[in-house]
């Protein structure tokens, strides 16, 4: 035997007008910036305010806030190549 289960409060809006208001308030798929994550993970395209966080995520150990923006972007972009030299003879040069 099947029993009717009711959920209180209901998960769906009470009327189609309420549903229409919810859908109108939500962003449309064509309005969503789907490229934002790629830009946030790129040292060249990242917002300058987010650059210290990207550098930290990549393992930059030396960071000065008074560096020019180009230097911050360069260090952040090249950190993997620099870290590959740690502990090697070319790294001493």
GROMACS .gro file of C-alpha atoms in nm:
model
   93
    1UNK     CA    1   0.000   0.000   0.000
    2UNK     CA    2   0.127   0.342  -0.085
    3UNK     CA    3   0.093   0.617   0.164
    4UNK     CA    4   0.077   0.985   0.072
    5UNK     CA    5   0.365   1.178   0.228
    6UNK     CA    6   0.327   1.549   0.283
    7UNK     CA    7   0.616   1.781   0.345
    8UNK     CA    8   0.558   2.082   0.565
    9UNK     CA    9   0.656   2.345   0.457
   10UNK     CA   10   0.623   2.252   0.090
   11UNK     CA   11   0.942   2.257  -0.116
   12UNK     CA   12   0.778   2.419  -0.417
   13UNK     CA   13   0.610   2.759  -0.417
   14UNK     CA   14   0.238   2.760  -0.354
   15UNK     CA   15   0.140   2.895  -0.695
   16UNK     CA   16   0.281   2.943  -1.039
   17UNK     CA   17   0.298   3.317  -0.978
   18UNK     CA   18   0.542   3.257  -0.691
   19UNK     CA   19   0.746   3.029  -0.914
   20UNK     CA   20   0.751   3.294  -1.184
   21UNK     CA   21   0.882   3.553  -0.938
   22UNK     CA   22   1.156   3.316  -0.825
   23UNK     CA   23   1.260   3.244  -1.183
   24UNK     CA   24   1.258   3.614  -1.271
   25UNK     CA   25   1.482   3.694  -0.974
   26UNK     CA   26   1.739   3.425  -1.059
   27UNK     CA   27   2.015   3.498  -1.312
   28UNK     CA   28   1.976   3.365  -1.661
   29UNK     CA   29   2.230   3.116  -1.790
   30UNK     CA   30   2.348   3.358  -2.057
   31UNK     CA   31   2.412   3.624  -1.788
   32UNK     CA   32   2.642   3.402  -1.578
   33UNK     CA   33   3.014   3.466  -1.630
   34UNK     CA   34   3.137   3.110  -1.674
   35UNK     CA   35   3.492   3.224  -1.750
   36UNK     CA   36   3.551   3.378  -1.407
   37UNK     CA   37   3.731   3.075  -1.260
   38UNK     CA   38   3.973   3.050  -1.552
   39UNK     CA   39   4.058   3.420  -1.517
   40UNK     CA   40   4.100   3.390  -1.140
   41UNK     CA   41   4.349   3.104  -1.186
   42UNK     CA   42   4.558   3.283  -1.450
   43UNK     CA   43   4.838   3.513  -1.329
   44UNK     CA   44   4.800   3.728  -1.641
   45UNK     CA   45   4.421   3.769  -1.618
   46UNK     CA   46   4.361   3.762  -1.242
   47UNK     CA   47   4.229   4.076  -1.072
   48UNK     CA   48   4.511   4.253  -0.891
   49UNK     CA   49   4.317   4.225  -0.561
   50UNK     CA   50   4.311   3.844  -0.595
   51UNK     CA   51   4.674   3.808  -0.703
   52UNK     CA   52   4.818   3.758  -0.349
   53UNK     CA   53   4.574   3.471  -0.294
   54UNK     CA   54   4.668   3.307  -0.624
   55UNK     CA   55   5.037   3.344  -0.535
   56UNK     CA   56   4.976   3.188  -0.194
   57UNK     CA   57   4.785   2.901  -0.355
   58UNK     CA   58   5.077   2.834  -0.587
   59UNK     CA   59   5.332   2.838  -0.307
   60UNK     CA   60   5.503   3.176  -0.341
   61UNK     CA   61   5.709   3.222  -0.024
   62UNK     CA   62   5.840   3.575  -0.080
   63UNK     CA   63   5.586   3.852  -0.142
   64UNK     CA   64   5.602   4.227  -0.089
   65UNK     CA   65   5.298   4.449  -0.125
   66UNK     CA   66   5.512   4.736  -0.255
   67UNK     CA   67   5.626   4.537  -0.561
   68UNK     CA   68   5.494   4.667  -0.892
   69UNK     CA   69   5.204   4.473  -1.042
   70UNK     CA   70   5.414   4.332  -1.328
   71UNK     CA   71   5.657   4.175  -1.080
   72UNK     CA   72   5.378   4.016  -0.876
   73UNK     CA   73   5.226   3.867  -1.193
   74UNK     CA   74   5.565   3.742  -1.314
   75UNK     CA   75   5.652   3.573  -0.983
   76UNK     CA   76   5.307   3.415  -0.965
   77UNK     CA   77   5.326   3.289  -1.324
   78UNK     CA   78   5.681   3.148  -1.297
   79UNK     CA   79   5.670   3.000  -0.946
   80UNK     CA   80   5.650   2.638  -1.066
   81UNK     CA   81   5.965   2.679  -1.274
   82UNK     CA   82   6.141   2.841  -0.977
   83UNK     CA   83   6.030   2.569  -0.735
   84UNK     CA   84   6.161   2.303  -0.975
   85UNK     CA   85   6.512   2.448  -0.928
   86UNK     CA   86   6.507   2.421  -0.548
   87UNK     CA   87   6.780   2.183  -0.430
   88UNK     CA   88   6.951   2.155  -0.769
   89UNK     CA   89   7.287   2.287  -0.886
   90UNK     CA   90   7.128   2.535  -1.133
   91UNK     CA   91   6.924   2.666  -0.842
   92UNK     CA   92   7.242   2.788  -0.673
   93UNK     CA   93   7.327   3.020  -0.964
   0.00000   0.00000   0.00000
